[in-house]
XYZ file of C-alpha atoms in Angstrom:
137
model
C -135.250 -34.961 146.898
C -132.675 -36.972 148.834
C -132.998 -38.761 152.132
C -132.698 -37.086 155.513
C -130.679 -38.657 158.333
C -130.771 -38.133 162.085
C -128.330 -35.492 163.214
C -127.971 -31.845 164.042
C -128.084 -28.624 162.111
C -128.996 -24.968 162.002
C -132.451 -23.531 161.326
C -132.227 -20.075 159.762
C -135.334 -17.923 160.155
C -135.774 -14.572 158.399
C -133.635 -12.618 155.978
C -131.252 -9.693 156.173
C -130.665 -8.014 159.516
C -133.539 -9.925 161.158
C -131.997 -13.369 160.586
C -132.059 -15.810 163.502
C -129.937 -18.975 163.566
C -131.355 -21.656 165.829
C -129.652 -24.933 166.842
C -131.591 -27.830 165.351
C -131.894 -31.551 166.011
C -133.053 -33.598 162.994
C -135.278 -36.649 163.531
C -135.626 -38.649 160.313
C -135.684 -42.324 161.323
C -138.879 -43.982 162.520
C -137.546 -44.298 166.082
C -136.315 -40.706 166.304
C -139.577 -39.352 164.844
C -141.696 -41.443 167.231
C -139.602 -40.372 170.242
C -139.501 -36.683 169.298
C -139.400 -34.606 172.488
C -140.979 -37.277 174.704
C -139.171 -37.698 177.994
C -137.450 -34.315 177.824
C -137.986 -31.312 180.085
C -137.262 -28.780 177.359
C -135.527 -28.252 174.064
C -132.467 -26.171 173.264
C -133.345 -24.642 169.905
C -135.691 -26.757 167.797
C -136.456 -30.258 166.504
C -137.108 -30.946 162.797
C -139.241 -34.047 162.217
C -139.182 -35.277 158.619
C -141.259 -36.574 156.988
C -144.174 -35.499 159.152
C -147.645 -34.040 158.630
C -149.104 -34.071 162.146
C -147.975 -34.285 165.779
C -149.328 -34.949 169.250
C -148.287 -33.866 172.718
C -149.424 -36.923 174.686
C -147.013 -37.644 177.578
C -145.231 -34.332 176.966
C -144.032 -32.343 179.989
C -144.267 -28.860 178.487
C -146.158 -26.833 175.864
C -144.577 -26.544 172.407
C -144.781 -24.405 169.299
C -145.285 -26.404 166.112
C -144.533 -25.090 162.611
C -145.794 -27.117 159.660
C -143.532 -26.779 156.600
C -144.149 -27.692 152.964
C -141.609 -29.382 150.650
C -139.973 -26.036 149.893
C -139.642 -25.163 153.605
C -142.434 -22.620 153.460
C -144.327 -22.212 156.729
C -147.936 -23.377 156.337
C -149.077 -22.871 159.934
C -147.707 -22.209 163.424
C -149.564 -23.489 166.488
C -148.911 -23.663 170.229
C -149.912 -27.017 171.709
C -150.357 -27.806 175.405
C -149.497 -31.300 176.694
C -152.103 -33.989 175.950
C -153.281 -32.596 172.594
C -153.594 -34.083 169.105
C -152.761 -31.724 166.250
C -154.784 -31.704 163.062
C -153.039 -33.301 160.077
C -151.790 -30.796 157.483
C -152.147 -32.406 154.073
C -149.483 -30.225 152.407
C -147.005 -30.521 155.291
C -143.799 -32.460 154.658
C -141.782 -31.372 157.714
C -142.584 -30.187 161.246
C -140.440 -27.994 163.487
C -141.051 -28.160 167.243
C -139.727 -25.739 169.864
C -140.651 -24.577 173.363
C -143.841 -22.505 173.510
C -143.190 -18.862 172.648
C -139.896 -19.465 170.830
C -141.282 -19.168 167.301
C -142.887 -15.805 168.051
C -139.481 -14.586 169.292
C -137.865 -15.819 166.058
C -140.530 -14.126 163.924
C -141.647 -17.427 162.384
C -145.068 -16.922 160.763
C -147.175 -18.567 158.048
C -145.902 -17.593 154.618
C -142.256 -17.307 155.718
C -139.503 -19.587 154.440
C -136.771 -21.180 156.514
C -133.395 -22.662 155.680
C -132.064 -25.910 157.152
C -128.319 -26.596 157.183
C -127.345 -30.066 158.398
C -124.116 -30.108 160.431
C -124.206 -33.700 161.703
C -125.701 -36.462 159.551
C -126.788 -35.557 156.014
C -129.640 -33.485 154.657
C -131.133 -34.282 151.270
C -128.797 -33.668 148.347
C -125.952 -32.522 150.600
C -125.483 -30.636 153.835
C -127.732 -27.618 153.171
C -131.318 -27.131 152.021
C -132.486 -23.662 151.074
C -136.153 -22.899 151.418
C -135.611 -19.531 149.718
C -137.315 -18.179 146.616
C -134.738 -19.509 144.138
C -135.548 -23.121 144.885
C -137.581 -24.940 142.279
């Protein structure tokens, strides 16, 4: 697996007619991962934090949905966290996606699903697109 860089991209949730494309900000450096959504009043789309296995919402101004993803971009768990909470570490998690509370339910993001990340600014691992679909090995 290559190295992620800070930038922007598209998060694709679902398949077929039910596909949702969500604007994505990628936080891969130590500073960007530590900052996350702190100091913001909301998020347009989602934030991918990589690598990451757990998150907190201390000093956050709003509730967030958190999806824990494995190396193959499979969704391990989805939780809604209020400000001032500490999430449990997920040992198999490699990436975390954060969005405003309620957004992931609207997108149909559930445990067991797979997502696709396409980097549009900065570089994803091994090129500009990473497919979390079934053909990946």
